[in-house]
Amino acid sequence: MNNPFKVTGIDFYQNRSAANWIVLVVSFLIGGGSIYYTSILVEKIRIREERLISLYANTLEYFANEDGNVNFDFIFEEIIVSNTSIPVIVTDEIGLPFEYKNIPEADDARTDVERRNVLLRELAIMEAEHEPILITLRNNLDEVTGYQYVYYKNSFLLTQLQYYPYVQLLVIFIFGIVAYMVFNYSRSAEQNRVWVGLAKETAHQLGTPLSSLMAWSEYLKSDSNEQNREMAAELDKDIQRLEMITSRFSNIGSIPLLTSQNIVTTIRETISYLQRRVSSRVEITVSSSPDEVINAEVNKPLFDWVIENICKNAVDAMAGAGRINIGISKDNEGKVFVDISDTGKGIPKSKTSKVFQPGYTTKKRGWGLGLTLVKRIIENYHGGKIFVKNTEMNIGTTFRIVLKS
Ligand SMILES: Nc1ncnc2c1ncn2[C@@H]1O[C@H](COP(=O)(O)OP(=O)(O)O)[C@@H](O)[C@H]1O
Ligand SMILES: [Mg+2]
C-alpha cells in the first residue's frame, strides 16, 4: 500500500516550508533593496540641499557686505524664493532670529511673541540637525563688524523620503499578512469540505448494506437451526462494529452533538474494549479510580475514536510490549486534561508538531492520517487542544488533550 501523499517521492510538507523560506528571503531582498536605494537617493538630495543652503549663506554674506544701499532684494528673493522647501532661520550674533524661510508655522503665527517662540523651537531642532553656517559682516575697511548665523534643517521632502521605504514595507507587510490569512482560510475551508463530504458519503454508503445485514441477522436468529442462531450472534458483533464506524463517520460529517459526561467512565469503557484487541504484553491503565467523576463536553463516538487512534499509535511505538497509562485531571478553571503516556520509542523533538500533519508517517504501511483526524476532532469539533506534552527517545511519549467541562 503506497502512501498517496508520497507518490511523487517528494515530501509535500518539506517543500512547503522550503517555499516559505524562499518567499521570506525574496521579500527581505526586495525590502532591503528598497531601503538601500532610497538611502542613496536621500544622500544625494541631502548633499544638494547642503549646497543650496551654503549658496544661500554666501549670497546673504555677499549682500550684507555690499557697499551702498542698492536694493538687491530681488536677487535675494530669487535665491531665497527658489529655495521653496528647505526651512531656514537667520540669526544675529547672540542667536536671535531675524529672518526665516519655509516655516509655515511661523507664517501662521498671530502675534510676534508666538512667532518668536515657534522660531526658537525650530532653531533648537535645526541646531541638533546641522552645524549653522557662519556669515561674517565687514565694513568698508574690511574690518569685522559682526556675525550672523544661518540655521537650516532637512526639507520636508527629504524627511518624507527617509521614512518612505519603511512606510512602504509596512504596507507590503500588512498586505502580505492579509493575503496569507485569506489564502489559509480558503485552504482550510476547502479541506473542511473534503473531510466532511468524504465522511458523509462513507456513512451514507455503509448505511444500506448495514441495514440489510441487520435484517439477515434477525432472520437467522429466528431460525430453528441451532448453528444458524450461533452464527447470528457472531454476526451481531461485526454489525455493532460497523455501526460504530458508521456513527463515527456520520458524526464527523455533521456538527456533532457534545454532551457533558464523566470521561473517566467513557475512557475506561474504550480501554476495556481496546485491551481485548491488543497483545496481552501491552498493559493499558487509567490512573484515576473508577468511582472518580470528571465531567467534560464530548461527543462519545468521536472521542472514542481519538483515544483509540492515540493508543494504537502507542502500541505501534512499543515493539510488542509495554505500558500505556491515561491520566485524567481537571484544573480550577474547569479545563480537563487527558494525558496518554506510553513506554514506546519516542518522537524526535523536531517532529512533535509534524506528527499531526496529514501524510506524516514513519510506518511502512502507515497513512499518516490518524493524528490529523485526532487533532481535527479535538480542535474543530470539541474546541479543545492536543499536543505532544513530553517525549523522550526510547523512553516514551505523552500526548495531552485539553477539553472543556
Ligand atoms: N506514541 C507515539 N510514539 C512514537 N511515535 C509516534 C507516536 N504517535 C505517533 N507517532 C509518530 O507519528 C506518526 C504519525 O501518526 P499517525 O498520524 O497516527 O499516522 P500513522 O499511524 O499512519 O503513521 C507515526 O508514524 C509515528 O512516527
Ligand atoms: Mg496512527
PDB file of N, CA and C in Angstrom, residues 234-321:
ATOM      1  N   GLU A 234     -22.618 -14.133  16.380  1.00  0.00           N
ATOM      2  CA  GLU A 234     -21.309 -13.671  15.918  1.00  0.00           C
ATOM      3  C   GLU A 234     -21.450 -12.497  14.954  1.00  0.00           C
ATOM      4  N   LEU A 235     -22.424 -12.669  14.054  1.00  0.00           N
ATOM      5  CA  LEU A 235     -22.693 -11.642  13.047  1.00  0.00           C
ATOM      6  C   LEU A 235     -23.019 -10.308  13.729  1.00  0.00           C
ATOM      7  N   ASP A 236     -23.757 -10.387  14.830  1.00  0.00           N
ATOM      8  CA  ASP A 236     -24.148  -9.181  15.551  1.00  0.00           C
ATOM      9  C   ASP A 236     -22.950  -8.364  16.025  1.00  0.00           C
ATOM     10  N   LYS A 237     -21.879  -9.054  16.446  1.00  0.00           N
ATOM     11  CA  LYS A 237     -20.683  -8.347  16.920  1.00  0.00           C
ATOM     12  C   LYS A 237     -20.094  -7.495  15.800  1.00  0.00           C
ATOM     13  N   ASP A 238     -20.031  -8.099  14.611  1.00  0.00           N
ATOM     14  CA  ASP A 238     -19.486  -7.347  13.478  1.00  0.00           C
ATOM     15  C   ASP A 238     -20.418  -6.209  13.073  1.00  0.00           C
ATOM     16  N   ILE A 239     -21.714  -6.490  13.208  1.00  0.00           N
ATOM     17  CA  ILE A 239     -22.675  -5.431  12.872  1.00  0.00           C
ATOM     18  C   ILE A 239     -22.489  -4.248  13.817  1.00  0.00           C
ATOM     19  N   GLN A 240     -22.299  -4.556  15.095  1.00  0.00           N
ATOM     20  CA  GLN A 240     -22.083  -3.478  16.067  1.00  0.00           C
ATOM     21  C   GLN A 240     -20.838  -2.658  15.727  1.00  0.00           C
ATOM     22  N   ARG A 241     -19.807  -3.385  15.343  1.00  0.00           N
ATOM     23  CA  ARG A 241     -18.552  -2.726  14.968  1.00  0.00           C
ATOM     24  C   ARG A 241     -18.790  -1.788  13.767  1.00  0.00           C
ATOM     25  N   LEU A 242     -19.518  -2.305  12.781  1.00  0.00           N
ATOM     26  CA  LEU A 242     -19.837  -1.486  11.602  1.00  0.00           C
ATOM     27  C   LEU A 242     -20.699  -0.280  11.965  1.00  0.00           C
ATOM     28  N   GLU A 243     -21.619  -0.505  12.899  1.00  0.00           N
ATOM     29  CA  GLU A 243     -22.474   0.613  13.330  1.00  0.00           C
ATOM     30  C   GLU A 243     -21.638   1.709  13.989  1.00  0.00           C
ATOM     31  N   MET A 244     -20.626   1.253  14.760  1.00  0.00           N
ATOM     32  CA  MET A 244     -19.754   2.215  15.422  1.00  0.00           C
ATOM     33  C   MET A 244     -18.998   3.051  14.369  1.00  0.00           C
ATOM     34  N   ILE A 245     -18.471   2.358  13.372  1.00  0.00           N
ATOM     35  CA  ILE A 245     -17.738   3.067  12.311  1.00  0.00           C
ATOM     36  C   ILE A 245     -18.670   4.053  11.609  1.00  0.00           C
ATOM     37  N   THR A 246     -19.881   3.593  11.304  1.00  0.00           N
ATOM     38  CA  THR A 246     -20.839   4.472  10.626  1.00  0.00           C
ATOM     39  C   THR A 246     -21.138   5.704  11.473  1.00  0.00           C
ATOM     40  N   SER A 247     -21.307   5.478  12.788  1.00  0.00           N
ATOM     41  CA  SER A 247     -21.654   6.640  13.612  1.00  0.00           C
ATOM     42  C   SER A 247     -20.475   7.608  13.715  1.00  0.00           C
ATOM     43  N   ARG A 248     -19.248   7.076  13.703  1.00  0.00           N
ATOM     44  CA  ARG A 248     -18.082   7.980  13.691  1.00  0.00           C
ATOM     45  C   ARG A 248     -18.092   8.840  12.440  1.00  0.00           C
ATOM     46  N   PHE A 249     -18.287   8.182  11.304  1.00  0.00           N
ATOM     47  CA  PHE A 249     -18.246   8.933  10.047  1.00  0.00           C
ATOM     48  C   PHE A 249     -19.403   9.910   9.936  1.00  0.00           C
ATOM     49  N   SER A 250     -20.587   9.485  10.425  1.00  0.00           N
ATOM     50  CA  SER A 250     -21.704  10.419  10.278  1.00  0.00           C
ATOM     51  C   SER A 250     -21.535  11.582  11.250  1.00  0.00           C
ATOM     52  N   ASN A 251     -20.881  11.348  12.393  1.00  0.00           N
ATOM     53  CA  ASN A 251     -20.643  12.453  13.321  1.00  0.00           C
ATOM     54  C   ASN A 251     -19.635  13.446  12.798  1.00  0.00           C
ATOM     55  N   ILE A 252     -18.606  12.932  12.102  1.00  0.00           N
ATOM     56  CA  ILE A 252     -17.586  13.845  11.596  1.00  0.00           C
ATOM     57  C   ILE A 252     -18.086  14.570  10.356  1.00  0.00           C
ATOM     58  N   GLY A 253     -19.150  14.043   9.762  1.00  0.00           N
ATOM     59  CA  GLY A 253     -19.730  14.663   8.569  1.00  0.00           C
ATOM     60  C   GLY A 253     -20.814  15.675   8.910  1.00  0.00           C
ATOM     61  N   SER A 254     -21.062  15.897  10.216  1.00  0.00           N
ATOM     62  CA  SER A 254     -22.077  16.879  10.594  1.00  0.00           C
ATOM     63  C   SER A 254     -21.545  17.638  11.801  1.00  0.00           C
ATOM     64  N   ILE A 255     -22.329  18.572  12.310  1.00  0.00           N
ATOM     65  CA  ILE A 255     -21.883  19.252  13.533  1.00  0.00           C
ATOM     66  C   ILE A 255     -22.232  18.329  14.694  1.00  0.00           C
ATOM     67  N   PRO A 256     -21.219  17.718  15.317  1.00  0.00           N
ATOM     68  CA  PRO A 256     -21.525  16.697  16.307  1.00  0.00           C
ATOM     69  C   PRO A 256     -22.060  17.305  17.599  1.00  0.00           C
ATOM     70  N   LEU A 257     -22.939  16.556  18.227  1.00  0.00           N
ATOM     71  CA  LEU A 257     -23.543  16.983  19.486  1.00  0.00           C
ATOM     72  C   LEU A 257     -22.576  16.678  20.619  1.00  0.00           C
ATOM     73  N   LEU A 258     -22.277  17.683  21.435  1.00  0.00           N
ATOM     74  CA  LEU A 258     -21.411  17.452  22.590  1.00  0.00           C
ATOM     75  C   LEU A 258     -22.293  17.312  23.825  1.00  0.00           C
ATOM     76  N   THR A 259     -21.996  16.322  24.637  1.00  0.00           N
ATOM     77  CA  THR A 259     -22.740  16.208  25.887  1.00  0.00           C
ATOM     78  C   THR A 259     -21.753  16.138  27.037  1.00  0.00           C
ATOM     79  N   SER A 260     -22.178  16.673  28.179  1.00  0.00           N
ATOM     80  CA  SER A 260     -21.319  16.620  29.344  1.00  0.00           C
ATOM     81  C   SER A 260     -21.412  15.215  29.934  1.00  0.00           C
ATOM     82  N   GLN A 261     -20.275  14.562  30.044  1.00  0.00           N
ATOM     83  CA  GLN A 261     -20.296  13.215  30.605  1.00  0.00           C
ATOM     84  C   GLN A 261     -19.036  12.932  31.404  1.00  0.00           C
ATOM     85  N   ASN A 262     -19.141  11.930  32.247  1.00  0.00           N
ATOM     86  CA  ASN A 262     -17.999  11.537  33.057  1.00  0.00           C
ATOM     87  C   ASN A 262     -16.990  10.808  32.176  1.00  0.00           C
ATOM     88  N   ILE A 263     -15.900  11.500  31.825  1.00  0.00           N
ATOM     89  CA  ILE A 263     -14.993  10.868  30.864  1.00  0.00           C
ATOM     90  C   ILE A 263     -14.124   9.783  31.493  1.00  0.00           C
ATOM     91  N   VAL A 264     -14.125   9.700  32.827  1.00  0.00           N
ATOM     92  CA  VAL A 264     -13.401   8.579  33.443  1.00  0.00           C
ATOM     93  C   VAL A 264     -14.067   7.271  33.002  1.00  0.00           C
ATOM     94  N   THR A 265     -15.393   7.261  33.072  1.00  0.00           N
ATOM     95  CA  THR A 265     -16.137   6.073  32.637  1.00  0.00           C
ATOM     96  C   THR A 265     -15.985   5.861  31.130  1.00  0.00           C
ATOM     97  N   THR A 266     -16.148   6.967  30.363  1.00  0.00           N
ATOM     98  CA  THR A 266     -16.040   6.871  28.909  1.00  0.00           C
ATOM     99  C   THR A 266     -14.708   6.242  28.509  1.00  0.00           C
ATOM    100  N   ILE A 267     -13.625   6.762  29.112  1.00  0.00           N
ATOM    101  CA  ILE A 267     -12.303   6.270  28.738  1.00  0.00           C
ATOM    102  C   ILE A 267     -12.114   4.825  29.195  1.00  0.00           C
ATOM    103  N   ARG A 268     -12.599   4.498  30.418  1.00  0.00           N
ATOM    104  CA  ARG A 268     -12.482   3.119  30.904  1.00  0.00           C
ATOM    105  C   ARG A 268     -13.161   2.124  29.958  1.00  0.00           C
ATOM    106  N   GLU A 269     -14.322   2.517  29.447  1.00  0.00           N
ATOM    107  CA  GLU A 269     -15.043   1.650  28.501  1.00  0.00           C
ATOM    108  C   GLU A 269     -14.224   1.420  27.240  1.00  0.00           C
ATOM    109  N   THR A 270     -13.708   2.515  26.703  1.00  0.00           N
ATOM    110  CA  THR A 270     -12.917   2.404  25.466  1.00  0.00           C
ATOM    111  C   THR A 270     -11.697   1.514  25.691  1.00  0.00           C
ATOM    112  N   ILE A 271     -11.059   1.719  26.863  1.00  0.00           N
ATOM    113  CA  ILE A 271      -9.854   0.961  27.174  1.00  0.00           C
ATOM    114  C   ILE A 271     -10.136  -0.537  27.279  1.00  0.00           C
ATOM    115  N   SER A 272     -11.254  -0.874  27.946  1.00  0.00           N
ATOM    116  CA  SER A 272     -11.511  -2.307  28.132  1.00  0.00           C
ATOM    117  C   SER A 272     -11.802  -2.958  26.771  1.00  0.00           C
ATOM    118  N   TYR A 273     -12.402  -2.163  25.882  1.00  0.00           N
ATOM    119  CA  TYR A 273     -12.635  -2.659  24.528  1.00  0.00           C
ATOM    120  C   TYR A 273     -11.299  -2.849  23.788  1.00  0.00           C
ATOM    121  N   LEU A 274     -10.421  -1.850  23.949  1.00  0.00           N
ATOM    122  CA  LEU A 274      -9.130  -1.892  23.259  1.00  0.00           C
ATOM    123  C   LEU A 274      -8.231  -3.000  23.808  1.00  0.00           C
ATOM    124  N   GLN A 275      -8.238  -3.137  25.139  1.00  0.00           N
ATOM    125  CA  GLN A 275      -7.340  -4.096  25.784  1.00  0.00           C
ATOM    126  C   GLN A 275      -7.532  -5.503  25.209  1.00  0.00           C
ATOM    127  N   ARG A 276      -8.787  -5.808  24.844  1.00  0.00           N
ATOM    128  CA  ARG A 276      -9.077  -7.133  24.284  1.00  0.00           C
ATOM    129  C   ARG A 276      -8.476  -7.286  22.896  1.00  0.00           C
ATOM    130  N   ARG A 277      -8.208  -6.176  22.240  1.00  0.00           N
ATOM    131  CA  ARG A 277      -7.746  -6.223  20.866  1.00  0.00           C
ATOM    132  C   ARG A 277      -6.223  -6.124  20.702  1.00  0.00           C
ATOM    133  N   VAL A 278      -5.530  -5.741  21.766  1.00  0.00           N
ATOM    134  CA  VAL A 278      -4.069  -5.636  21.627  1.00  0.00           C
ATOM    135  C   VAL A 278      -3.377  -6.785  22.359  1.00  0.00           C
ATOM    136  N   SER A 279      -2.101  -6.941  22.084  1.00  0.00           N
ATOM    137  CA  SER A 279      -1.323  -8.021  22.698  1.00  0.00           C
ATOM    138  C   SER A 279      -1.413  -7.939  24.221  1.00  0.00           C
ATOM    139  N   SER A 280      -1.421  -9.103  24.850  1.00  0.00           N
ATOM    140  CA  SER A 280      -1.560  -9.114  26.319  1.00  0.00           C
ATOM    141  C   SER A 280      -0.294  -8.575  26.986  1.00  0.00           C
ATOM    142  N   ARG A 281       0.780  -8.402  26.207  1.00  0.00           N
ATOM    143  CA  ARG A 281       2.002  -7.849  26.788  1.00  0.00           C
ATOM    144  C   ARG A 281       1.983  -6.313  26.822  1.00  0.00           C
ATOM    145  N   VAL A 282       0.890  -5.748  26.279  1.00  0.00           N
ATOM    146  CA  VAL A 282       0.712  -4.301  26.406  1.00  0.00           C
ATOM    147  C   VAL A 282      -0.384  -4.068  27.436  1.00  0.00           C
ATOM    148  N   GLU A 283      -0.006  -3.340  28.492  1.00  0.00           N
ATOM    149  CA  GLU A 283      -0.969  -3.122  29.556  1.00  0.00           C
ATOM    150  C   GLU A 283      -1.488  -1.685  29.470  1.00  0.00           C
ATOM    151  N   ILE A 284      -2.825  -1.530  29.439  1.00  0.00           N
ATOM    152  CA  ILE A 284      -3.397  -0.188  29.379  1.00  0.00           C
ATOM    153  C   ILE A 284      -4.071   0.121  30.715  1.00  0.00           C
ATOM    154  N   THR A 285      -3.666   1.199  31.351  1.00  0.00           N
ATOM    155  CA  THR A 285      -4.238   1.535  32.655  1.00  0.00           C
ATOM    156  C   THR A 285      -4.779   2.964  32.668  1.00  0.00           C
ATOM    157  N   VAL A 286      -5.695   3.207  33.600  1.00  0.00           N
ATOM    158  CA  VAL A 286      -6.213   4.564  33.812  1.00  0.00           C
ATOM    159  C   VAL A 286      -5.866   4.927  35.247  1.00  0.00           C
ATOM    160  N   SER A 287      -5.192   6.063  35.435  1.00  0.00           N
ATOM    161  CA  SER A 287      -4.695   6.319  36.795  1.00  0.00           C
ATOM    162  C   SER A 287      -5.761   6.829  37.770  1.00  0.00           C
ATOM    163  N   SER A 288      -6.886   7.367  37.271  1.00  0.00           N
ATOM    164  CA  SER A 288      -7.911   7.787  38.246  1.00  0.00           C
ATOM    165  C   SER A 288      -8.768   6.577  38.633  1.00  0.00           C
ATOM    166  N   SER A 289      -9.284   6.620  39.876  1.00  0.00           N
ATOM    167  CA  SER A 289     -10.048   5.476  40.371  1.00  0.00           C
ATOM    168  C   SER A 289     -11.407   5.428  39.666  1.00  0.00           C
ATOM    169  N   PRO A 290     -11.987   4.214  39.534  1.00  0.00           N
ATOM    170  CA  PRO A 290     -13.213   4.037  38.741  1.00  0.00           C
ATOM    171  C   PRO A 290     -14.379   4.885  39.228  1.00  0.00           C
ATOM    172  N   ASP A 291     -14.392   5.223  40.540  1.00  0.00           N
ATOM    173  CA  ASP A 291     -15.557   5.991  41.009  1.00  0.00           C
ATOM    174  C   ASP A 291     -15.348   7.506  40.948  1.00  0.00           C
ATOM    175  N   GLU A 292     -14.194   7.901  40.432  1.00  0.00           N
ATOM    176  CA  GLU A 292     -13.938   9.342  40.294  1.00  0.00           C
ATOM    177  C   GLU A 292     -14.831   9.915  39.188  1.00  0.00           C
ATOM    178  N   VAL A 293     -15.300  11.164  39.399  1.00  0.00           N
ATOM    179  CA  VAL A 293     -16.147  11.784  38.378  1.00  0.00           C
ATOM    180  C   VAL A 293     -15.468  13.048  37.844  1.00  0.00           C
ATOM    181  N   ILE A 294     -15.102  13.014  36.575  1.00  0.00           N
ATOM    182  CA  ILE A 294     -14.574  14.220  35.925  1.00  0.00           C
ATOM    183  C   ILE A 294     -15.394  14.435  34.661  1.00  0.00           C
ATOM    184  N   ASN A 295     -16.206  15.484  34.686  1.00  0.00           N
ATOM    185  CA  ASN A 295     -17.085  15.723  33.541  1.00  0.00           C
ATOM    186  C   ASN A 295     -16.401  16.581  32.478  1.00  0.00           C
ATOM    187  N   ALA A 296     -16.680  16.242  31.231  1.00  0.00           N
ATOM    188  CA  ALA A 296     -16.185  17.062  30.116  1.00  0.00           C
ATOM    189  C   ALA A 296     -17.201  16.988  28.985  1.00  0.00           C
ATOM    190  N   GLU A 297     -17.148  18.037  28.127  1.00  0.00           N
ATOM    191  CA  GLU A 297     -18.064  18.089  26.985  1.00  0.00           C
ATOM    192  C   GLU A 297     -17.482  17.274  25.839  1.00  0.00           C
ATOM    193  N   VAL A 298     -18.058  16.112  25.541  1.00  0.00           N
ATOM    194  CA  VAL A 298     -17.538  15.325  24.425  1.00  0.00           C
ATOM    195  C   VAL A 298     -18.644  14.698  23.591  1.00  0.00           C
ATOM    196  N   ASN A 299     -18.255  14.318  22.395  1.00  0.00           N
ATOM    197  CA  ASN A 299     -19.110  13.509  21.538  1.00  0.00           C
ATOM    198  C   ASN A 299     -18.531  12.106  21.615  1.00  0.00           C
ATOM    199  N   LYS A 300     -19.297  11.182  22.186  1.00  0.00           N
ATOM    200  CA  LYS A 300     -18.728   9.870  22.522  1.00  0.00           C
ATOM    201  C   LYS A 300     -18.124   9.111  21.339  1.00  0.00           C
ATOM    202  N   PRO A 301     -18.859   8.935  20.223  1.00  0.00           N
ATOM    203  CA  PRO A 301     -18.248   8.172  19.122  1.00  0.00           C
ATOM    204  C   PRO A 301     -16.922   8.785  18.655  1.00  0.00           C
ATOM    205  N   LEU A 302     -16.872  10.128  18.591  1.00  0.00           N
ATOM    206  CA  LEU A 302     -15.647  10.770  18.105  1.00  0.00           C
ATOM    207  C   LEU A 302     -14.530  10.702  19.146  1.00  0.00           C
ATOM    208  N   PHE A 303     -14.883  10.897  20.406  1.00  0.00           N
ATOM    209  CA  PHE A 303     -13.854  10.869  21.449  1.00  0.00           C
ATOM    210  C   PHE A 303     -13.256   9.462  21.581  1.00  0.00           C
ATOM    211  N   ASP A 304     -14.114   8.441  21.466  1.00  0.00           N
ATOM    212  CA  ASP A 304     -13.610   7.057  21.470  1.00  0.00           C
ATOM    213  C   ASP A 304     -12.580   6.855  20.357  1.00  0.00           C
ATOM    214  N   TRP A 305     -12.903   7.442  19.223  1.00  0.00           N
ATOM    215  CA  TRP A 305     -12.038   7.317  18.055  1.00  0.00           C
ATOM    216  C   TRP A 305     -10.666   7.927  18.339  1.00  0.00           C
ATOM    217  N   VAL A 306     -10.682   9.070  19.017  1.00  0.00           N
ATOM    218  CA  VAL A 306      -9.442   9.768  19.373  1.00  0.00           C
ATOM    219  C   VAL A 306      -8.582   8.873  20.274  1.00  0.00           C
ATOM    220  N   ILE A 307      -9.200   8.372  21.358  1.00  0.00           N
ATOM    221  CA  ILE A 307      -8.456   7.536  22.308  1.00  0.00           C
ATOM    222  C   ILE A 307      -7.910   6.296  21.592  1.00  0.00           C
ATOM    223  N   GLU A 308      -8.745   5.723  20.755  1.00  0.00           N
ATOM    224  CA  GLU A 308      -8.337   4.519  20.026  1.00  0.00           C
ATOM    225  C   GLU A 308      -7.131   4.798  19.126  1.00  0.00           C
ATOM    226  N   ASN A 309      -7.199   5.913  18.402  1.00  0.00           N
ATOM    227  CA  ASN A 309      -6.097   6.263  17.492  1.00  0.00           C
ATOM    228  C   ASN A 309      -4.790   6.486  18.237  1.00  0.00           C
ATOM    229  N   ILE A 310      -4.867   7.221  19.343  1.00  0.00           N
ATOM    230  CA  ILE A 310      -3.645   7.530  20.095  1.00  0.00           C
ATOM    231  C   ILE A 310      -3.076   6.247  20.709  1.00  0.00           C
ATOM    232  N   CYS A 311      -3.965   5.415  21.241  1.00  0.00           N
ATOM    233  CA  CYS A 311      -3.491   4.163  21.851  1.00  0.00           C
ATOM    234  C   CYS A 311      -2.897   3.220  20.807  1.00  0.00           C
ATOM    235  N   LYS A 312      -3.500   3.199  19.626  1.00  0.00           N
ATOM    236  CA  LYS A 312      -2.958   2.325  18.573  1.00  0.00           C
ATOM    237  C   LYS A 312      -1.559   2.775  18.176  1.00  0.00           C
ATOM    238  N   ASN A 313      -1.374   4.077  18.068  1.00  0.00           N
ATOM    239  CA  ASN A 313      -0.032   4.600  17.773  1.00  0.00           C
ATOM    240  C   ASN A 313       0.948   4.209  18.872  1.00  0.00           C
ATOM    241  N   ALA A 314       0.476   4.309  20.124  1.00  0.00           N
ATOM    242  CA  ALA A 314       1.338   3.974  21.258  1.00  0.00           C
ATOM    243  C   ALA A 314       1.757   2.505  21.176  1.00  0.00           C
ATOM    244  N   VAL A 315       0.791   1.652  20.862  1.00  0.00           N
ATOM    245  CA  VAL A 315       1.106   0.219  20.731  1.00  0.00           C
ATOM    246  C   VAL A 315       2.136   0.018  19.617  1.00  0.00           C
ATOM    247  N   ASP A 316       1.933   0.709  18.501  1.00  0.00           N
ATOM    248  CA  ASP A 316       2.876   0.588  17.376  1.00  0.00           C
ATOM    249  C   ASP A 316       4.282   1.033  17.769  1.00  0.00           C
ATOM    250  N   ALA A 317       4.351   2.001  18.691  1.00  0.00           N
ATOM    251  CA  ALA A 317       5.658   2.557  19.064  1.00  0.00           C
ATOM    252  C   ALA A 317       6.388   1.656  20.054  1.00  0.00           C
ATOM    253  N   MET A 318       5.711   0.565  20.506  1.00  0.00           N
ATOM    254  CA  MET A 318       6.280  -0.231  21.588  1.00  0.00           C
ATOM    255  C   MET A 318       6.697  -1.632  21.208  1.00  0.00           C
ATOM    256  N   ALA A 319       7.148  -1.847  20.041  1.00  0.00           N
ATOM    257  CA  ALA A 319       7.634  -3.172  19.625  1.00  0.00           C
ATOM    258  C   ALA A 319       7.086  -4.337  20.474  1.00  0.00           C
ATOM    259  N   GLY A 320       5.780  -4.406  20.559  1.00  0.00           N
ATOM    260  CA  GLY A 320       5.175  -5.597  21.184  1.00  0.00           C
ATOM    261  C   GLY A 320       4.821  -5.519  22.645  1.00  0.00           C
ATOM    262  N   ALA A 321       5.679  -4.958  23.477  1.00  0.00           N
ATOM    263  CA  ALA A 321       5.381  -4.980  24.906  1.00  0.00           C
ATOM    264  C   ALA A 321       5.586  -3.617  25.541  1.00  0.00           C
TER     265      ALA A 321
END
